[in-house]
PDB file of C-alpha atoms in Angstrom:
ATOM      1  CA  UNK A   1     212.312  62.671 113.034  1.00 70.00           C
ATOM      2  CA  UNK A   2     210.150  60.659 110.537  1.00 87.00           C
ATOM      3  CA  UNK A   3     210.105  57.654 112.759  1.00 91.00           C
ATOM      4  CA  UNK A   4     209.557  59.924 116.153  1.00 92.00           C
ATOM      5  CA  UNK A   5     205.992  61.342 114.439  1.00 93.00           C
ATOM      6  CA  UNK A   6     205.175  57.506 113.046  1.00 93.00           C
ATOM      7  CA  UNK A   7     205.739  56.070 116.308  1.00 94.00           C
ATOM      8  CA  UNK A   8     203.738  59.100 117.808  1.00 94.00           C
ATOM      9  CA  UNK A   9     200.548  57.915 115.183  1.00 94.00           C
ATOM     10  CA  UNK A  10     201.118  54.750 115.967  1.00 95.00           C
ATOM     11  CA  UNK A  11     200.263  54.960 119.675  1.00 94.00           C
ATOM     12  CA  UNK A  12     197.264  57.547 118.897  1.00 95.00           C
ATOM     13  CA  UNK A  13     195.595  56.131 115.749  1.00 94.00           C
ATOM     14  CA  UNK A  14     195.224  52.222 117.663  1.00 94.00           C
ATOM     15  CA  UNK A  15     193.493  53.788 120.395  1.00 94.00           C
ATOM     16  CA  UNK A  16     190.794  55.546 118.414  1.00 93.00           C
ATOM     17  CA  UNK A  17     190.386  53.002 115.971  1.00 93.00           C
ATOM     18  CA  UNK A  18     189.682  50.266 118.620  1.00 92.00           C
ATOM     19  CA  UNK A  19     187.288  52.195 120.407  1.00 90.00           C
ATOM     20  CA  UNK A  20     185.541  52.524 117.462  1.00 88.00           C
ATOM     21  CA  UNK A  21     185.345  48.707 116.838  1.00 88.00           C
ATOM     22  CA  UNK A  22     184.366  48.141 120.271  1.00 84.00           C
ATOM     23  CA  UNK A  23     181.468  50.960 119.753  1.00 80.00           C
ATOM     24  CA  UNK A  24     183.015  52.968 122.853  1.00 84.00           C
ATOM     25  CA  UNK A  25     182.808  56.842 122.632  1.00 81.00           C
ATOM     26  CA  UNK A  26     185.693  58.329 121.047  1.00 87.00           C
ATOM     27  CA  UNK A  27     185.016  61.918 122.397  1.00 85.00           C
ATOM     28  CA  UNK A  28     186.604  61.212 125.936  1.00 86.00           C
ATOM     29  CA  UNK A  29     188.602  61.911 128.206  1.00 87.00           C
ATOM     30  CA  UNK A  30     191.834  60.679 126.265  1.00 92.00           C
ATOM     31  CA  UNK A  31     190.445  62.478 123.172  1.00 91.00           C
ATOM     32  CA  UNK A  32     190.359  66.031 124.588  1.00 90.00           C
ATOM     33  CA  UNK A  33     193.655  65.710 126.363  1.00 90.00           C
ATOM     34  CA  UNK A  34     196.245  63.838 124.291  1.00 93.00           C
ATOM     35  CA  UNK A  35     194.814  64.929 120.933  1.00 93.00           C
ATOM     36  CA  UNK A  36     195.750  68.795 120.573  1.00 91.00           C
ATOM     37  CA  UNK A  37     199.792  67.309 121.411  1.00 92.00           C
ATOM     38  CA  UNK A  38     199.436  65.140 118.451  1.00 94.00           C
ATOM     39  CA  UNK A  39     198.077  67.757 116.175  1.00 93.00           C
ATOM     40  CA  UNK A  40     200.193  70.373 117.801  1.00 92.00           C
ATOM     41  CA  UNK A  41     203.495  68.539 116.973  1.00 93.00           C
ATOM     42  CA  UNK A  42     202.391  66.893 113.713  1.00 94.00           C
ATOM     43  CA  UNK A  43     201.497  70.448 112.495  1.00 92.00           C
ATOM     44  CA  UNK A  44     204.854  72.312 113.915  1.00 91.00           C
ATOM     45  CA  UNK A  45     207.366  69.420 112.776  1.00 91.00           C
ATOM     46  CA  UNK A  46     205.419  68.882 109.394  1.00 92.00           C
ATOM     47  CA  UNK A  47     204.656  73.020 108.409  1.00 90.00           C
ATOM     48  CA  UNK A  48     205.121  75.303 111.259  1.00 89.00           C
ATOM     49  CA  UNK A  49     208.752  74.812 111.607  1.00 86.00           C
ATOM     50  CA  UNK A  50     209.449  76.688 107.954  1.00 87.00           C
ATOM     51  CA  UNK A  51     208.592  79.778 109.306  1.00 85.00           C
ATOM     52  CA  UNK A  52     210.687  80.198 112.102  1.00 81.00           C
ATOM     53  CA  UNK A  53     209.242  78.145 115.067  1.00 82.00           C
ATOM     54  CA  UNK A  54     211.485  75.257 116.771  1.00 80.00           C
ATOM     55  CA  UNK A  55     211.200  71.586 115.628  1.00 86.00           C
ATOM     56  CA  UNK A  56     210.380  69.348 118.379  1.00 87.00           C
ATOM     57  CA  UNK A  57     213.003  66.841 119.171  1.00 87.00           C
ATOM     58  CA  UNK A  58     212.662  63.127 118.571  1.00 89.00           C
ATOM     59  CA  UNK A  59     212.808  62.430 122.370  1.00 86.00           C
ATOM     60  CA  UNK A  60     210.221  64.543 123.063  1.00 87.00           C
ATOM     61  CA  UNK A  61     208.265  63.535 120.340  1.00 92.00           C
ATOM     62  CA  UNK A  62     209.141  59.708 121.783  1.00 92.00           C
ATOM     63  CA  UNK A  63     208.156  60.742 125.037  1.00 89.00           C
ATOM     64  CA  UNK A  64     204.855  62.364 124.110  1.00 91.00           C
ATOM     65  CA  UNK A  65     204.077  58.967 122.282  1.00 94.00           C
ATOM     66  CA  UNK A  66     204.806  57.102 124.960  1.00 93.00           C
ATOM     67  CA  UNK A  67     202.231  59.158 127.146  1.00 93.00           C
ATOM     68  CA  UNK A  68     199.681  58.708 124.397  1.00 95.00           C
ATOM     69  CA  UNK A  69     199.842  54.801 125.121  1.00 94.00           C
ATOM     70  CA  UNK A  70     199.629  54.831 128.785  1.00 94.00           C
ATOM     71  CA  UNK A  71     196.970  57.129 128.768  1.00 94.00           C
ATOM     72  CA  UNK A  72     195.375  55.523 125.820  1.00 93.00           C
ATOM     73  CA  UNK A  73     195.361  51.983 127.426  1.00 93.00           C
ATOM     74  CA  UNK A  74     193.995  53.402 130.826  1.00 92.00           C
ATOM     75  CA  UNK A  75     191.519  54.660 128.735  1.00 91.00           C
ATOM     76  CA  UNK A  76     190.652  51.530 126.792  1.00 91.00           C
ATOM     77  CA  UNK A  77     190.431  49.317 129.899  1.00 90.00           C
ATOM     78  CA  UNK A  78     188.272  51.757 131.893  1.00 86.00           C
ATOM     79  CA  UNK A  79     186.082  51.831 128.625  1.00 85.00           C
ATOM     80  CA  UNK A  80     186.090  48.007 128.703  1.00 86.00           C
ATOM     81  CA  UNK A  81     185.495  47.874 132.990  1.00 82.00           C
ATOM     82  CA  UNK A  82     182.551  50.287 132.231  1.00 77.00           C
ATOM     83  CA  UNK A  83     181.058  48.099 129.561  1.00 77.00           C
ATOM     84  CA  UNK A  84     181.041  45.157 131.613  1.00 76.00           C
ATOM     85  CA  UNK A  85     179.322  46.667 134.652  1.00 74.00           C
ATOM     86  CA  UNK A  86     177.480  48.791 132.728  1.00 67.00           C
ATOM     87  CA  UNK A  87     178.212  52.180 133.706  1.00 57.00           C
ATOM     88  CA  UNK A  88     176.328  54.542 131.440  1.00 57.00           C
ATOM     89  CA  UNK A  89     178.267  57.922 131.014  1.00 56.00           C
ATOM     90  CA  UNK A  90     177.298  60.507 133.614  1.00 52.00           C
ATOM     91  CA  UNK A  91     176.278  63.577 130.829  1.00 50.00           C
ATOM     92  CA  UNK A  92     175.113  61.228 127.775  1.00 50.00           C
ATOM     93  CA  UNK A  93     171.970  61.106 130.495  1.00 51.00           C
ATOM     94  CA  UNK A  94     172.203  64.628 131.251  1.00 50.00           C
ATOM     95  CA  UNK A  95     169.041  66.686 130.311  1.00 53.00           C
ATOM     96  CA  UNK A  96     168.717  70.718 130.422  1.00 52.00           C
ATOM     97  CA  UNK A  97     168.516  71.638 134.098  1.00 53.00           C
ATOM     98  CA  UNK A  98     164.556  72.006 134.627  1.00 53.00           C
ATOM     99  CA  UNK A  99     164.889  75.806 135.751  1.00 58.00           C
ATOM    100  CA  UNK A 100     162.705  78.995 135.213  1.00 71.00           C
ATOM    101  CA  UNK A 101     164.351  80.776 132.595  1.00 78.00           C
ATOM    102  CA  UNK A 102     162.839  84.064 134.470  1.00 80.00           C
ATOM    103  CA  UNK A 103     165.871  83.001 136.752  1.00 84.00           C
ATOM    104  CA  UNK A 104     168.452  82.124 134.073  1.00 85.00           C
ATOM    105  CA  UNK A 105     167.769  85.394 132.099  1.00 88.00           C
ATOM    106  CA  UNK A 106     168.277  87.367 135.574  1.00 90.00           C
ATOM    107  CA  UNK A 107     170.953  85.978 136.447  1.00 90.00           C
ATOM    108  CA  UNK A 108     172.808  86.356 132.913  1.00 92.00           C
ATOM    109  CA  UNK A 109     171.523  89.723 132.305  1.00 93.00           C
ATOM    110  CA  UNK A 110     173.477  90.982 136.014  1.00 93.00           C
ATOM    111  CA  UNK A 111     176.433  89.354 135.299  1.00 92.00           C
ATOM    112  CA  UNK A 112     176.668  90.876 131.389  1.00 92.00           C
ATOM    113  CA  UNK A 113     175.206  94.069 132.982  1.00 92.00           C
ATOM    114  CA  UNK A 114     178.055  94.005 135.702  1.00 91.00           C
ATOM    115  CA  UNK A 115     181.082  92.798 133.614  1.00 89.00           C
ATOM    116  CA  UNK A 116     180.110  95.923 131.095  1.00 89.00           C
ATOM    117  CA  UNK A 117     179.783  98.416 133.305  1.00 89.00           C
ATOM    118  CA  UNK A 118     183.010  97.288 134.825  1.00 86.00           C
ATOM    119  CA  UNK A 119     184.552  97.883 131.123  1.00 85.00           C
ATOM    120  CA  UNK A 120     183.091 101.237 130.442  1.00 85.00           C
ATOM    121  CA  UNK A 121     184.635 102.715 134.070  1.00 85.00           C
ATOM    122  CA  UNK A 122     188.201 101.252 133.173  1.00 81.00           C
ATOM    123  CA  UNK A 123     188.184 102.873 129.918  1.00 81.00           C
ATOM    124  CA  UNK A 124     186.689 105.772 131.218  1.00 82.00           C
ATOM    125  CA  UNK A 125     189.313 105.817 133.692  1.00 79.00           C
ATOM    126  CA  UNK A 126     192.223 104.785 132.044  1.00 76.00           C
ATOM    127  CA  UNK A 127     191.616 105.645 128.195  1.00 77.00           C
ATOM    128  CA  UNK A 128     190.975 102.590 126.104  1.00 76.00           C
ATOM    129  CA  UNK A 129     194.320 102.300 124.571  1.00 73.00           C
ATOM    130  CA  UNK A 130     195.584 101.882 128.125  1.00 74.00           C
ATOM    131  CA  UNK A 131     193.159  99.393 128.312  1.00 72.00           C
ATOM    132  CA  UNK A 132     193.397  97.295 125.465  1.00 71.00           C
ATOM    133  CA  UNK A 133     197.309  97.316 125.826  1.00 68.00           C
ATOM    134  CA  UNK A 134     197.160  95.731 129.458  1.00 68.00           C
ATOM    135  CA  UNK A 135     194.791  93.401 127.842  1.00 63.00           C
ATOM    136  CA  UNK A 136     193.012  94.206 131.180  1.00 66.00           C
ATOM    137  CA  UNK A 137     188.953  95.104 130.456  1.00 62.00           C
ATOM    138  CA  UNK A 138     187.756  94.164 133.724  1.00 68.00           C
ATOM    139  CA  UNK A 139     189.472  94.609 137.025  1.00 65.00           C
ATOM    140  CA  UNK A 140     191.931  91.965 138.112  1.00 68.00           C
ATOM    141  CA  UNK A 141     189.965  90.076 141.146  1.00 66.00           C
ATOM    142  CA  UNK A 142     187.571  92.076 141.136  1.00 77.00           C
ATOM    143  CA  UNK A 143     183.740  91.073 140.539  1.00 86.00           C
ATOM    144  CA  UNK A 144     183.090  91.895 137.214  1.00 83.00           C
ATOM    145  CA  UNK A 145     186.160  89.859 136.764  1.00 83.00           C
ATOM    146  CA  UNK A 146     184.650  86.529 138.282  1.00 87.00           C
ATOM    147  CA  UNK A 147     181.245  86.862 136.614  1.00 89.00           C
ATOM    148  CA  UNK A 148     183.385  87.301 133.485  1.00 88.00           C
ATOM    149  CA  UNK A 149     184.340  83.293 133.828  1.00 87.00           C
ATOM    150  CA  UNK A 150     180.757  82.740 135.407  1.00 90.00           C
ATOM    151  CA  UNK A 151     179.149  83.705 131.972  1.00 91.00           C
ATOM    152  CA  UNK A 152     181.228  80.936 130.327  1.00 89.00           C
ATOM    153  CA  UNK A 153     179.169  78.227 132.075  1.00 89.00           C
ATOM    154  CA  UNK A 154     176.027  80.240 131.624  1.00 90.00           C
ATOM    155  CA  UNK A 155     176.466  80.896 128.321  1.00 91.00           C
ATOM    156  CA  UNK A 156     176.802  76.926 127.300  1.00 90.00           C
ATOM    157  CA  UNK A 157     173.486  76.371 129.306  1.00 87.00           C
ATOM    158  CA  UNK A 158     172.121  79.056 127.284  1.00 90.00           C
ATOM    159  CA  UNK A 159     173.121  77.522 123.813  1.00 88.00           C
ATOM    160  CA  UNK A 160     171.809  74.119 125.573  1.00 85.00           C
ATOM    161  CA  UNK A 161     168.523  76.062 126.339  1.00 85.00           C
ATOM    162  CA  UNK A 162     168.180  77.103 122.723  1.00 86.00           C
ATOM    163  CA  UNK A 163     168.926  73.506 121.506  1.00 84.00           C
ATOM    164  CA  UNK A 164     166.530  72.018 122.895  1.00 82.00           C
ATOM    165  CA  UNK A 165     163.568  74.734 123.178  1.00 81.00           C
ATOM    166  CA  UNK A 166     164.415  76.542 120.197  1.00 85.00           C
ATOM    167  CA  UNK A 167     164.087  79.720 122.316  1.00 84.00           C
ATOM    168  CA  UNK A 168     165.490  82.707 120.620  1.00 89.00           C
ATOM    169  CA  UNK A 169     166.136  84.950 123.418  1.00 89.00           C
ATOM    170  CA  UNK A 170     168.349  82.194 124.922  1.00 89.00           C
ATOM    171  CA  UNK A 171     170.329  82.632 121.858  1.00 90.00           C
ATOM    172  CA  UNK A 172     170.214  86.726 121.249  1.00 93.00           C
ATOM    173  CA  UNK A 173     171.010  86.355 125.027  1.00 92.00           C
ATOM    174  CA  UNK A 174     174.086  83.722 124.494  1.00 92.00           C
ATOM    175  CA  UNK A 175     175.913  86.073 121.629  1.00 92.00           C
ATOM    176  CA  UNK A 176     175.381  89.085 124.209  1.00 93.00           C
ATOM    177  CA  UNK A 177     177.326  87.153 126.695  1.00 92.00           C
ATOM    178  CA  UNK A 178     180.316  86.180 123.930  1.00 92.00           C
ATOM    179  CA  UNK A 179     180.398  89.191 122.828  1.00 90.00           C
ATOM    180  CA  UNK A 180     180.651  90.644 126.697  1.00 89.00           C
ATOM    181  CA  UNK A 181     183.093  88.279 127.459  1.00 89.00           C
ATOM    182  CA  UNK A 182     185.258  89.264 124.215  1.00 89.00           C
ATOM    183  CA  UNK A 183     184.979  92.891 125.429  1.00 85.00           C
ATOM    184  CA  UNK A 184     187.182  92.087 127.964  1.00 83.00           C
ATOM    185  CA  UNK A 185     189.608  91.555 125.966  1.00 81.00           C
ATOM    186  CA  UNK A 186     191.675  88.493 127.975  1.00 82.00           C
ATOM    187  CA  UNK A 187     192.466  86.493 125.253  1.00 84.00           C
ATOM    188  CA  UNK A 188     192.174  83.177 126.836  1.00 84.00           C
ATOM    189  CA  UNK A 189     188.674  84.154 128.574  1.00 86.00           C
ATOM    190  CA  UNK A 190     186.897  84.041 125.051  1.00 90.00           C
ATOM    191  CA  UNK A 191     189.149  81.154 123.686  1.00 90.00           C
ATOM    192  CA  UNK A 192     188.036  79.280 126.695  1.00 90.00           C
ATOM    193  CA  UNK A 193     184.472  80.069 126.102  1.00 91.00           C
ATOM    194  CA  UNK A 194     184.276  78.931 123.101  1.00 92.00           C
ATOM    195  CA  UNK A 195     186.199  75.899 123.359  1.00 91.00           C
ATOM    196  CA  UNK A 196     183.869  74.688 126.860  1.00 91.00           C
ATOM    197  CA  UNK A 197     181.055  75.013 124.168  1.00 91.00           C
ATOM    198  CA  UNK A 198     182.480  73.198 121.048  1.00 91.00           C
ATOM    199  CA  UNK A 199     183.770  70.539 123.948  1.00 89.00           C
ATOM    200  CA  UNK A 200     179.908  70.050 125.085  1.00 88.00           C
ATOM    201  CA  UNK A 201     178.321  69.659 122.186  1.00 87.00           C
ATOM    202  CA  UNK A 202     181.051  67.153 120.873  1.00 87.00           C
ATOM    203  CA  UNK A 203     179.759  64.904 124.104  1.00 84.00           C
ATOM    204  CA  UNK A 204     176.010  65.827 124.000  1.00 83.00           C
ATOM    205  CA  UNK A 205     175.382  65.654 120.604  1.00 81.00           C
ATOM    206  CA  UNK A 206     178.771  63.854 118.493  1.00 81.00           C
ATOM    207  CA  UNK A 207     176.505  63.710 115.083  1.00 82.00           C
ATOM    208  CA  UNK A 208     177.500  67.733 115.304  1.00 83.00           C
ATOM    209  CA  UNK A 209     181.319  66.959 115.956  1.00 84.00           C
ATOM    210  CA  UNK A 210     182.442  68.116 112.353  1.00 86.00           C
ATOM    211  CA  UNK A 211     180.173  70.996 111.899  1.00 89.00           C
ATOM    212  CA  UNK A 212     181.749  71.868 115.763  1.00 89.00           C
ATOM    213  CA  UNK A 213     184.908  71.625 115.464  1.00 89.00           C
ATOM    214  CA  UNK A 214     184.788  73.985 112.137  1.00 91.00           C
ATOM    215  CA  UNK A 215     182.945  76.512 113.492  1.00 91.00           C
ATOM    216  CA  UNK A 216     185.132  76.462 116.906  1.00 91.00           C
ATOM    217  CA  UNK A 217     188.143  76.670 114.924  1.00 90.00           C
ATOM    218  CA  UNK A 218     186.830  79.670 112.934  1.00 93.00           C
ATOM    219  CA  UNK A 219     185.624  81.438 115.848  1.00 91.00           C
ATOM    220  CA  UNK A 220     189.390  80.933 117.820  1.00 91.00           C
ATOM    221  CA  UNK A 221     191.444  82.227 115.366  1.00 91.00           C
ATOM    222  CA  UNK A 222     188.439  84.993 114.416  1.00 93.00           C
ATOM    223  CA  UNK A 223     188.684  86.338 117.679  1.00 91.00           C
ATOM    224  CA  UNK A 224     192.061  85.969 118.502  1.00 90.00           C
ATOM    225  CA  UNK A 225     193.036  88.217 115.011  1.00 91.00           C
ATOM    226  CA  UNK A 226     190.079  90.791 116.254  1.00 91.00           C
ATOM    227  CA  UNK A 227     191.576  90.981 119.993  1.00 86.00           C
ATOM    228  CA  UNK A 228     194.958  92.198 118.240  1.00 87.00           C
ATOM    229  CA  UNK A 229     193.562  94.036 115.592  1.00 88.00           C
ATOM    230  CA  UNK A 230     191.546  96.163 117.487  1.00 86.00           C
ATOM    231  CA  UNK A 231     194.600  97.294 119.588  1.00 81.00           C
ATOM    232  CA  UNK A 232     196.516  97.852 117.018  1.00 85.00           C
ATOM    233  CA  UNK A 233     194.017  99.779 115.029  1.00 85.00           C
ATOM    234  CA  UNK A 234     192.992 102.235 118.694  1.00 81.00           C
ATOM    235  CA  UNK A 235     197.326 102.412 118.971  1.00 80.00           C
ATOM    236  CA  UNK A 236     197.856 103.220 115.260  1.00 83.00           C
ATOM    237  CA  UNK A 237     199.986 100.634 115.142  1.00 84.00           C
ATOM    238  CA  UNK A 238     200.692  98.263 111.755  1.00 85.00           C
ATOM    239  CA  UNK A 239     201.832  94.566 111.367  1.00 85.00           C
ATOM    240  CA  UNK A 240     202.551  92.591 108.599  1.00 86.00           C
ATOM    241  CA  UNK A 241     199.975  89.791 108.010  1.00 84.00           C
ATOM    242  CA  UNK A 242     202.271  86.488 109.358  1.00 86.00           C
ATOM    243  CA  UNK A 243     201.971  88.923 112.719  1.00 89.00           C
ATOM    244  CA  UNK A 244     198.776  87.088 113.610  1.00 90.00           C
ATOM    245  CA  UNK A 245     199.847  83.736 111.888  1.00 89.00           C
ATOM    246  CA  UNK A 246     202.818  83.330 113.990  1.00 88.00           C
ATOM    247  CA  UNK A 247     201.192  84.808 117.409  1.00 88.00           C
ATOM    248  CA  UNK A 248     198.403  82.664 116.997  1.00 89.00           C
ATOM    249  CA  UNK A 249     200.778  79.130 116.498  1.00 89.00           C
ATOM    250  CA  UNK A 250     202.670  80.571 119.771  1.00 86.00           C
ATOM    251  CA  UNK A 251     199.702  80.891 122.047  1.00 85.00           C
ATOM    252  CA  UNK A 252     197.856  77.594 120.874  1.00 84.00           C
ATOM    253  CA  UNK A 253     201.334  75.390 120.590  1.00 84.00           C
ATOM    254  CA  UNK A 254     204.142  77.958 122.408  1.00 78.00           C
ATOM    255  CA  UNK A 255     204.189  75.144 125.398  1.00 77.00           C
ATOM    256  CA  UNK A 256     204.626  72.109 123.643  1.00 79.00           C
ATOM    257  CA  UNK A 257     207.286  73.446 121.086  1.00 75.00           C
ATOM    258  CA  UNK A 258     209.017  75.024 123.581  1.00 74.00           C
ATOM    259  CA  UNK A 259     209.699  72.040 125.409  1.00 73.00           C
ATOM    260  CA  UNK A 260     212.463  71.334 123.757  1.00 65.00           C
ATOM    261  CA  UNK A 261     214.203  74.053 124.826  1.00 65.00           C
ATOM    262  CA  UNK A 262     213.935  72.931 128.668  1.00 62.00           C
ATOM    263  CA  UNK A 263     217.992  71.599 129.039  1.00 57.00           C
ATOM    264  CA  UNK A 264     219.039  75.116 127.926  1.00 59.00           C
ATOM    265  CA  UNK A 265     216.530  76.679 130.377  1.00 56.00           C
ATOM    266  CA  UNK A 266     217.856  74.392 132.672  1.00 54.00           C
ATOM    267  CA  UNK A 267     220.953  74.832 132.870  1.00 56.00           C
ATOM    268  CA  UNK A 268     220.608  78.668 132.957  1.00 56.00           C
ATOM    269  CA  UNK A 269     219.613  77.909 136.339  1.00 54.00           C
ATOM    270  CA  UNK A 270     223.225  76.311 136.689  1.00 49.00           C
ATOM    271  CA  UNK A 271     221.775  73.030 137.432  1.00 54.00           C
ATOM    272  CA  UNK A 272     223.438  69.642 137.114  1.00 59.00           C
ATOM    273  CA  UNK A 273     220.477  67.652 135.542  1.00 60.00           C
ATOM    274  CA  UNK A 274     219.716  65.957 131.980  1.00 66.00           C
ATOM    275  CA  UNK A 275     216.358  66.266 130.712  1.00 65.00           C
ATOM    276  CA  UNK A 276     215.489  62.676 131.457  1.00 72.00           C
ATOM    277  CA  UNK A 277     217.441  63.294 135.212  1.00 74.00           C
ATOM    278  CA  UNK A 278     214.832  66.139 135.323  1.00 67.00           C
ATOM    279  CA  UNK A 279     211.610  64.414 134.587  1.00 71.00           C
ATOM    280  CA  UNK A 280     212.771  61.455 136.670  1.00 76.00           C
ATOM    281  CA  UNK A 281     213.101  63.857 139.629  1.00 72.00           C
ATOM    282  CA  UNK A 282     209.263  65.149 138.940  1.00 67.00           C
ATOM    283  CA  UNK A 283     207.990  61.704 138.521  1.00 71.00           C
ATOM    284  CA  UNK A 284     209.637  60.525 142.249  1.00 67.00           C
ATOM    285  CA  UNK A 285     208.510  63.825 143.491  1.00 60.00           C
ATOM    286  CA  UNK A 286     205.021  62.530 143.770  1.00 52.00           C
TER     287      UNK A 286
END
């Protein structure tokens, strides 16, 4: 297992490193996709394991480090191709949309005014325990429901608006929409909010990156306790502490340690493949 998470540094670490020689941006493509697998293992096979979770195989592990190589040389030689014709990323020249905020603020203040009003008729309708159990604050497909994911969009133009204007009421406005979309209490609709931010400003402006990613980690797990605390609290219902500890490693990592499990769930089906015969069938499916 040792080896299996050296071997899994060993294809991640290069990549970084030599894109920082060669003065290409780190905070790419390969960066946001292969790096919460390496943390997520690393994490689960070196701590999260000890209370309960699976350990992830060695061939898995192998596997995952053999994606991180492919993908991390594709990314290298585009980074190199780009260099040479001199392709200047499309967002590093990106400036704040040259709108009237009259039109921003409408359009944000309908779609926060919308989503809550949405809220307050479910509850009133269905009693906010009901609510908060389905996890279910706006109606499925409805509109509310859509301008719930539009305000994710809006509300990183907002924070950009602020940035660079220093405009406070693009701010008060920007925690009005969090908090709105929060409200809703969809887990993964605030998660994702906050992580499209953090993932903006890490490209926009990388001299933030640390100060980002702290702050984006506090305000996951913050929120993701407060969604299930809240319920709980409205239900009268108690959990020990490792509750949110353990429900927290299982929504951010549940995929990826879970993997392992994939003969057993295979073969429940009654059928006659390996793992390996599996993922060979996939990749030929294409």
């Amino acid at each position: 297992m040792a080896l299996a998470l050296i071997t899994l540094l060993s294809a991640y670490l290069p990549v970084l490193i030599l894109k920082k020689l060669a003065n290409f941006s780190i905070f790419d493509g390969f960066f946001f996709v292969m790096s919460p697998f390496v943390f997520i293992i690393l994490l689960n096979n070196l701590f999260f394991y000890k209370i309960g979770f699976y350990k992830i195989e060695s061939d898995i592990v192998y596997l995952h480090a053999l994606a991180v190589a492919v993908f991390g040389l594709g990314s290298l030689l585009v980074d190199m191709r780009r260099q040479m014709i001199k392709v200047q990323p499309v967002l590093m020249q990106y400036e704040t949309p040259d709108l009237r905020l009259s039109w921003l603020y409408t359009i944000v203040i309908g779609a926060i005014a919308i989503v809550f009003l949405d809220i307050v008729m479910r509850v009133q309708a269905h009693g906010l325990a009901n609510v908060l159990a389905t996890a279910q604050g706006t109606e499925q497909g409805s509109i509310a429901a859509h301008l719930t994911l539009l305000l994710n969009p809006l509300s990183v133009l907002l924070f950009d608006y602020y940035c660079e204007k220093k405009n406070k009421a693009c701010l008060f406005l920007w925690a009005i929409a969090l908090v709105c979309v929060f409200a809703t209490f969809i887990k993964y609709h605030i998660i994702s909010a906050v992580l499209t931010l953090a993932i903006y400003i890490i490209i926009r402006r990388p001299s933030l990156v640390k100060k980002v990613i702290i702050v984006a980690g506090i305000g996951i797990v913050l929120f993701f306790v407060l969604n299930y605390a809240i319920g709980f609290n409205v239900r009268d219902i108690e959990v020990e502490t490792s509750f949110y500890l353990k429900h927290l490693w299982k929504y951010l990592a549940g995929g990826t340690t879970n993997i392992t499990n994939l003969e057993q769930y295979i073969a429940g089906y009654k059928i006659e493949l390996s793992f390996w015969d599996w993922l060979l069938a996939i990749l030929k499916s294409f």
